[in-house]
């Protein structure tokens, strides 16, 4: 059993070694100006090793996105739907999601990655597509599913779930934009739990 686990552990270490190098270079130089050869040299691995774990630069970029976003969630958002029977349960679910999303979005490395994506997307649309498939679409999917469950159980009225989900996400994105990307502070200031609770309360009033 030990001999079976050892290669897996070494493989995971090698993967992390490559991913750490890629993340550092993507954040420093952007997607376009970072080559797989530069990543290989930074990671200290052979070409064969690099391509064994990541077949392309796009795959590496996706892995970096996932590491800085979805891996911070405790489990896939589609598996996070709680049983909803009343307004209090809904409020708790949305408050928890708001805290998790703002914790992700206000990471300095996440904000740095956003700057890279904003700069690169006009020339490389695939970069924006890769980013969209992480936290933005995952979060919208979760909230839409949550709202449909709320509607089916009579907790809220019949509404446009996607429009409501975008309204909720948009309120959180203002912190990433105003207090993160456009802030002069070296340490992004996450919104307080009280502020997030107020956002959730206003959102529930709007869709009630």
mmCIF file of C-alpha atoms in Angstrom:
data_model
loop_
_atom_site.group_PDB
_atom_site.id
_atom_site.type_symbol
_atom_site.label_atom_id
_atom_site.label_comp_id
_atom_site.label_asym_id
_atom_site.label_seq_id
_atom_site.Cartn_x
_atom_site.Cartn_y
_atom_site.Cartn_z
ATOM 1 C CA UNK A 1 0.000 0.000 0.000
ATOM 2 C CA UNK A 2 2.829 2.400 0.781
ATOM 3 C CA UNK A 3 4.429 1.841 -2.620
ATOM 4 C CA UNK A 4 1.116 2.688 -4.318
ATOM 5 C CA UNK A 5 0.629 5.965 -2.460
ATOM 6 C CA UNK A 6 4.175 7.272 -2.832
ATOM 7 C CA UNK A 7 4.015 7.955 -6.619
ATOM 8 C CA UNK A 8 0.676 9.710 -6.168
ATOM 9 C CA UNK A 9 2.180 11.972 -3.522
ATOM 10 C CA UNK A 10 5.194 12.761 -5.708
ATOM 11 C CA UNK A 11 2.920 13.455 -8.656
ATOM 12 C CA UNK A 12 0.873 15.882 -6.587
ATOM 13 C CA UNK A 13 4.034 17.653 -5.447
ATOM 14 C CA UNK A 14 5.231 17.977 -9.039
ATOM 15 C CA UNK A 15 1.856 19.297 -10.149
ATOM 16 C CA UNK A 16 1.903 21.901 -7.375
ATOM 17 C CA UNK A 17 5.466 22.860 -8.298
ATOM 18 C CA UNK A 18 4.424 23.579 -11.892
ATOM 19 C CA UNK A 19 1.221 25.336 -10.847
ATOM 20 C CA UNK A 20 3.037 27.615 -8.397
ATOM 21 C CA UNK A 21 5.482 28.661 -11.113
ATOM 22 C CA UNK A 22 2.670 29.273 -13.591
ATOM 23 C CA UNK A 23 0.671 31.343 -11.112
ATOM 24 C CA UNK A 24 3.683 33.501 -10.299
ATOM 25 C CA UNK A 25 4.482 34.194 -13.965
ATOM 26 C CA UNK A 26 0.876 34.747 -15.059
ATOM 27 C CA UNK A 27 0.402 37.321 -12.292
ATOM 28 C CA UNK A 28 3.703 39.043 -13.072
ATOM 29 C CA UNK A 29 3.628 39.065 -16.875
ATOM 30 C CA UNK A 30 0.085 38.226 -17.952
ATOM 31 C CA UNK A 31 -1.177 35.387 -20.099
ATOM 32 C CA UNK A 32 0.182 36.500 -23.477
ATOM 33 C CA UNK A 33 3.719 37.254 -22.287
ATOM 34 C CA UNK A 34 4.123 34.035 -20.325
ATOM 35 C CA UNK A 35 5.342 31.073 -22.352
ATOM 36 C CA UNK A 36 5.215 27.420 -21.414
ATOM 37 C CA UNK A 37 9.005 27.417 -21.712
ATOM 38 C CA UNK A 38 9.267 30.181 -19.116
ATOM 39 C CA UNK A 39 6.954 28.218 -16.836
ATOM 40 C CA UNK A 40 9.047 25.094 -17.348
ATOM 41 C CA UNK A 41 12.249 26.926 -16.402
ATOM 42 C CA UNK A 42 10.604 28.615 -13.402
ATOM 43 C CA UNK A 43 9.273 25.263 -12.176
ATOM 44 C CA UNK A 44 12.595 23.507 -12.795
ATOM 45 C CA UNK A 45 11.087 20.597 -14.713
ATOM 46 C CA UNK A 46 11.616 19.012 -18.118
ATOM 47 C CA UNK A 47 9.318 19.572 -21.094
ATOM 48 C CA UNK A 48 8.167 15.993 -20.816
ATOM 49 C CA UNK A 49 7.204 16.490 -17.180
ATOM 50 C CA UNK A 50 5.415 19.781 -17.877
ATOM 51 C CA UNK A 51 3.291 18.386 -20.692
ATOM 52 C CA UNK A 52 2.559 15.212 -18.774
ATOM 53 C CA UNK A 53 0.611 17.261 -16.248
ATOM 54 C CA UNK A 54 -0.555 20.232 -18.341
ATOM 55 C CA UNK A 55 -0.939 19.826 -22.093
ATOM 56 C CA UNK A 56 -1.149 23.556 -22.908
ATOM 57 C CA UNK A 57 -0.789 27.054 -21.530
ATOM 58 C CA UNK A 58 -4.575 27.377 -21.540
ATOM 59 C CA UNK A 59 -4.861 24.299 -19.345
ATOM 60 C CA UNK A 60 -2.334 25.775 -16.944
ATOM 61 C CA UNK A 61 -4.215 29.058 -16.827
ATOM 62 C CA UNK A 62 -7.444 27.220 -16.096
ATOM 63 C CA UNK A 63 -5.722 25.352 -13.271
ATOM 64 C CA UNK A 64 -4.473 28.645 -11.791
ATOM 65 C CA UNK A 65 -7.988 30.092 -12.013
ATOM 66 C CA UNK A 66 -9.394 27.048 -10.269
ATOM 67 C CA UNK A 67 -6.771 27.213 -7.533
ATOM 68 C CA UNK A 68 -7.506 30.877 -6.794
ATOM 69 C CA UNK A 69 -11.268 30.500 -6.978
ATOM 70 C CA UNK A 70 -13.190 27.242 -6.794
ATOM 71 C CA UNK A 71 -10.747 25.409 -4.529
ATOM 72 C CA UNK A 72 -11.574 27.946 -1.809
ATOM 73 C CA UNK A 73 -15.159 26.746 -1.766
ATOM 74 C CA UNK A 74 -15.759 23.764 0.538
ATOM 75 C CA UNK A 75 -17.399 21.757 -2.271
ATOM 76 C CA UNK A 76 -18.913 22.360 -5.723
ATOM 77 C CA UNK A 77 -21.651 24.964 -5.529
ATOM 78 C CA UNK A 78 -24.257 22.649 -7.049
ATOM 79 C CA UNK A 79 -23.757 20.375 -4.036
ATOM 80 C CA UNK A 80 -24.178 23.222 -1.530
ATOM 81 C CA UNK A 81 -27.934 23.649 -1.861
ATOM 82 C CA UNK A 82 -29.392 23.405 1.646
ATOM 83 C CA UNK A 83 -32.911 22.292 2.512
ATOM 84 C CA UNK A 84 -35.065 25.413 2.501
ATOM 85 C CA UNK A 85 -38.284 25.589 4.418
ATOM 86 C CA UNK A 86 -38.458 29.173 5.592
ATOM 87 C CA UNK A 87 -36.992 32.631 5.190
ATOM 88 C CA UNK A 88 -34.404 32.127 7.941
ATOM 89 C CA UNK A 89 -32.876 29.136 6.133
ATOM 90 C CA UNK A 90 -32.695 31.135 2.911
ATOM 91 C CA UNK A 91 -31.099 34.068 4.706
ATOM 92 C CA UNK A 92 -28.484 31.791 6.271
ATOM 93 C CA UNK A 93 -27.641 30.164 2.909
ATOM 94 C CA UNK A 94 -27.246 33.503 1.131
ATOM 95 C CA UNK A 95 -25.208 35.003 3.977
ATOM 96 C CA UNK A 96 -22.816 32.057 3.910
ATOM 97 C CA UNK A 97 -22.448 32.319 0.143
ATOM 98 C CA UNK A 98 -21.827 36.091 0.339
ATOM 99 C CA UNK A 99 -19.066 35.553 2.900
ATOM 100 C CA UNK A 100 -17.415 32.832 0.817
ATOM 101 C CA UNK A 101 -17.551 34.822 -2.414
ATOM 102 C CA UNK A 102 -16.194 38.042 -0.918
ATOM 103 C CA UNK A 103 -13.408 36.087 0.779
ATOM 104 C CA UNK A 104 -12.410 34.758 -2.649
ATOM 105 C CA UNK A 105 -12.800 38.030 -4.532
ATOM 106 C CA UNK A 106 -10.846 40.127 -2.025
ATOM 107 C CA UNK A 107 -7.718 37.962 -2.098
ATOM 108 C CA UNK A 108 -4.769 40.051 -3.368
ATOM 109 C CA UNK A 109 -3.828 37.321 -5.867
ATOM 110 C CA UNK A 110 -7.405 37.052 -7.116
ATOM 111 C CA UNK A 111 -7.512 40.811 -7.691
ATOM 112 C CA UNK A 112 -4.173 40.625 -9.486
ATOM 113 C CA UNK A 113 -5.593 37.885 -11.676
ATOM 114 C CA UNK A 114 -8.622 40.043 -12.457
ATOM 115 C CA UNK A 115 -6.281 42.776 -13.679
ATOM 116 C CA UNK A 116 -4.573 40.263 -15.958
ATOM 117 C CA UNK A 117 -7.920 39.045 -17.326
ATOM 118 C CA UNK A 118 -9.221 42.570 -17.969
ATOM 119 C CA UNK A 119 -6.004 43.466 -19.801
ATOM 120 C CA UNK A 120 -5.757 40.243 -21.820
ATOM 121 C CA UNK A 121 -9.359 39.513 -22.817
ATOM 122 C CA UNK A 122 -9.549 42.008 -25.742
ATOM 123 C CA UNK A 123 -6.623 40.210 -27.430
ATOM 124 C CA UNK A 124 -7.318 36.729 -26.106
ATOM 125 C CA UNK A 125 -11.082 36.216 -25.621
ATOM 126 C CA UNK A 126 -10.493 32.666 -24.391
ATOM 127 C CA UNK A 127 -8.951 34.102 -21.223
ATOM 128 C CA UNK A 128 -12.234 35.802 -20.366
ATOM 129 C CA UNK A 129 -14.163 32.654 -21.210
ATOM 130 C CA UNK A 130 -11.966 30.578 -18.908
ATOM 131 C CA UNK A 131 -12.465 33.048 -16.076
ATOM 132 C CA UNK A 132 -16.216 33.277 -16.585
ATOM 133 C CA UNK A 133 -16.499 29.511 -16.124
ATOM 134 C CA UNK A 134 -15.114 29.700 -12.569
ATOM 135 C CA UNK A 135 -16.626 31.841 -9.818
ATOM 136 C CA UNK A 136 -19.033 33.998 -11.924
ATOM 137 C CA UNK A 137 -20.920 31.168 -13.657
ATOM 138 C CA UNK A 138 -20.651 28.793 -10.717
ATOM 139 C CA UNK A 139 -22.118 31.431 -8.403
ATOM 140 C CA UNK A 140 -24.918 32.333 -10.797
ATOM 141 C CA UNK A 141 -25.773 28.651 -11.231
ATOM 142 C CA UNK A 142 -25.961 28.190 -7.464
ATOM 143 C CA UNK A 143 -28.119 31.245 -6.817
ATOM 144 C CA UNK A 144 -30.501 30.468 -9.697
ATOM 145 C CA UNK A 145 -30.936 26.916 -8.347
ATOM 146 C CA UNK A 146 -31.449 28.316 -4.851
ATOM 147 C CA UNK A 147 -34.091 30.769 -6.052
ATOM 148 C CA UNK A 148 -35.934 28.081 -7.995
ATOM 149 C CA UNK A 149 -36.001 25.925 -4.890
ATOM 150 C CA UNK A 150 -37.315 28.891 -2.900
ATOM 151 C CA UNK A 151 -40.044 29.509 -5.484
ATOM 152 C CA UNK A 152 -41.075 25.851 -5.590
ATOM 153 C CA UNK A 153 -41.404 25.817 -1.812
ATOM 154 C CA UNK A 154 -43.376 29.054 -1.747
ATOM 155 C CA UNK A 155 -40.707 31.039 0.083
ATOM 156 C CA UNK A 156 -40.612 33.714 -2.639
ATOM 157 C CA UNK A 157 -42.907 34.753 -5.470
ATOM 158 C CA UNK A 158 -42.415 33.852 -9.129
ATOM 159 C CA UNK A 159 -39.440 35.932 -10.302
ATOM 160 C CA UNK A 160 -36.796 36.073 -13.019
ATOM 161 C CA UNK A 161 -34.183 33.949 -11.245
ATOM 162 C CA UNK A 162 -31.273 34.920 -13.476
ATOM 163 C CA UNK A 163 -31.956 38.653 -13.140
ATOM 164 C CA UNK A 164 -32.221 38.277 -9.361
ATOM 165 C CA UNK A 165 -28.996 36.234 -9.229
ATOM 166 C CA UNK A 166 -27.128 38.889 -11.221
ATOM 167 C CA UNK A 167 -28.447 41.569 -8.879
ATOM 168 C CA UNK A 168 -27.105 39.677 -5.868
ATOM 169 C CA UNK A 169 -23.700 38.942 -7.419
ATOM 170 C CA UNK A 170 -23.435 42.519 -8.649
ATOM 171 C CA UNK A 171 -23.777 43.897 -5.151
ATOM 172 C CA UNK A 172 -20.814 41.771 -4.044
ATOM 173 C CA UNK A 173 -18.722 42.640 -7.097
ATOM 174 C CA UNK A 174 -18.807 46.309 -6.122
ATOM 175 C CA UNK A 175 -16.477 45.430 -3.259
ATOM 176 C CA UNK A 176 -14.017 43.677 -5.572
ATOM 177 C CA UNK A 177 -14.130 46.694 -7.898
ATOM 178 C CA UNK A 178 -14.254 49.710 -5.569
ATOM 179 C CA UNK A 179 -12.476 48.320 -2.508
ATOM 180 C CA UNK A 180 -10.176 45.946 -4.380
ATOM 181 C CA UNK A 181 -9.187 46.818 -7.950
ATOM 182 C CA UNK A 182 -9.566 50.585 -7.520
ATOM 183 C CA UNK A 183 -8.377 50.830 -3.926
ATOM 184 C CA UNK A 184 -5.043 52.432 -3.048
ATOM 185 C CA UNK A 185 -4.749 50.239 0.037
ATOM 186 C CA UNK A 186 -2.209 47.423 -0.159
ATOM 187 C CA UNK A 187 -4.561 45.182 1.814
ATOM 188 C CA UNK A 188 -8.086 44.851 0.379
ATOM 189 C CA UNK A 189 -10.760 45.485 2.960
ATOM 190 C CA UNK A 190 -13.445 42.812 2.964
ATOM 191 C CA UNK A 191 -16.969 43.946 3.831
ATOM 192 C CA UNK A 192 -17.986 43.282 7.407
ATOM 193 C CA UNK A 193 -20.422 40.468 8.248
ATOM 194 C CA UNK A 194 -22.937 43.163 9.222
ATOM 195 C CA UNK A 195 -22.668 44.801 5.802
ATOM 196 C CA UNK A 196 -23.138 41.467 4.034
ATOM 197 C CA UNK A 197 -26.123 40.696 6.249
ATOM 198 C CA UNK A 198 -27.662 44.027 5.209
ATOM 199 C CA UNK A 199 -27.162 43.171 1.527
ATOM 200 C CA UNK A 200 -28.833 39.796 1.998
ATOM 201 C CA UNK A 201 -31.739 41.364 3.870
ATOM 202 C CA UNK A 202 -32.316 43.970 1.160
ATOM 203 C CA UNK A 203 -32.094 41.289 -1.527
ATOM 204 C CA UNK A 204 -34.701 39.117 0.191
ATOM 205 C CA UNK A 205 -37.040 42.080 0.548
ATOM 206 C CA UNK A 206 -36.665 42.802 -3.153
ATOM 207 C CA UNK A 207 -37.594 39.277 -4.256
ATOM 208 C CA UNK A 208 -40.225 38.572 -1.608
#
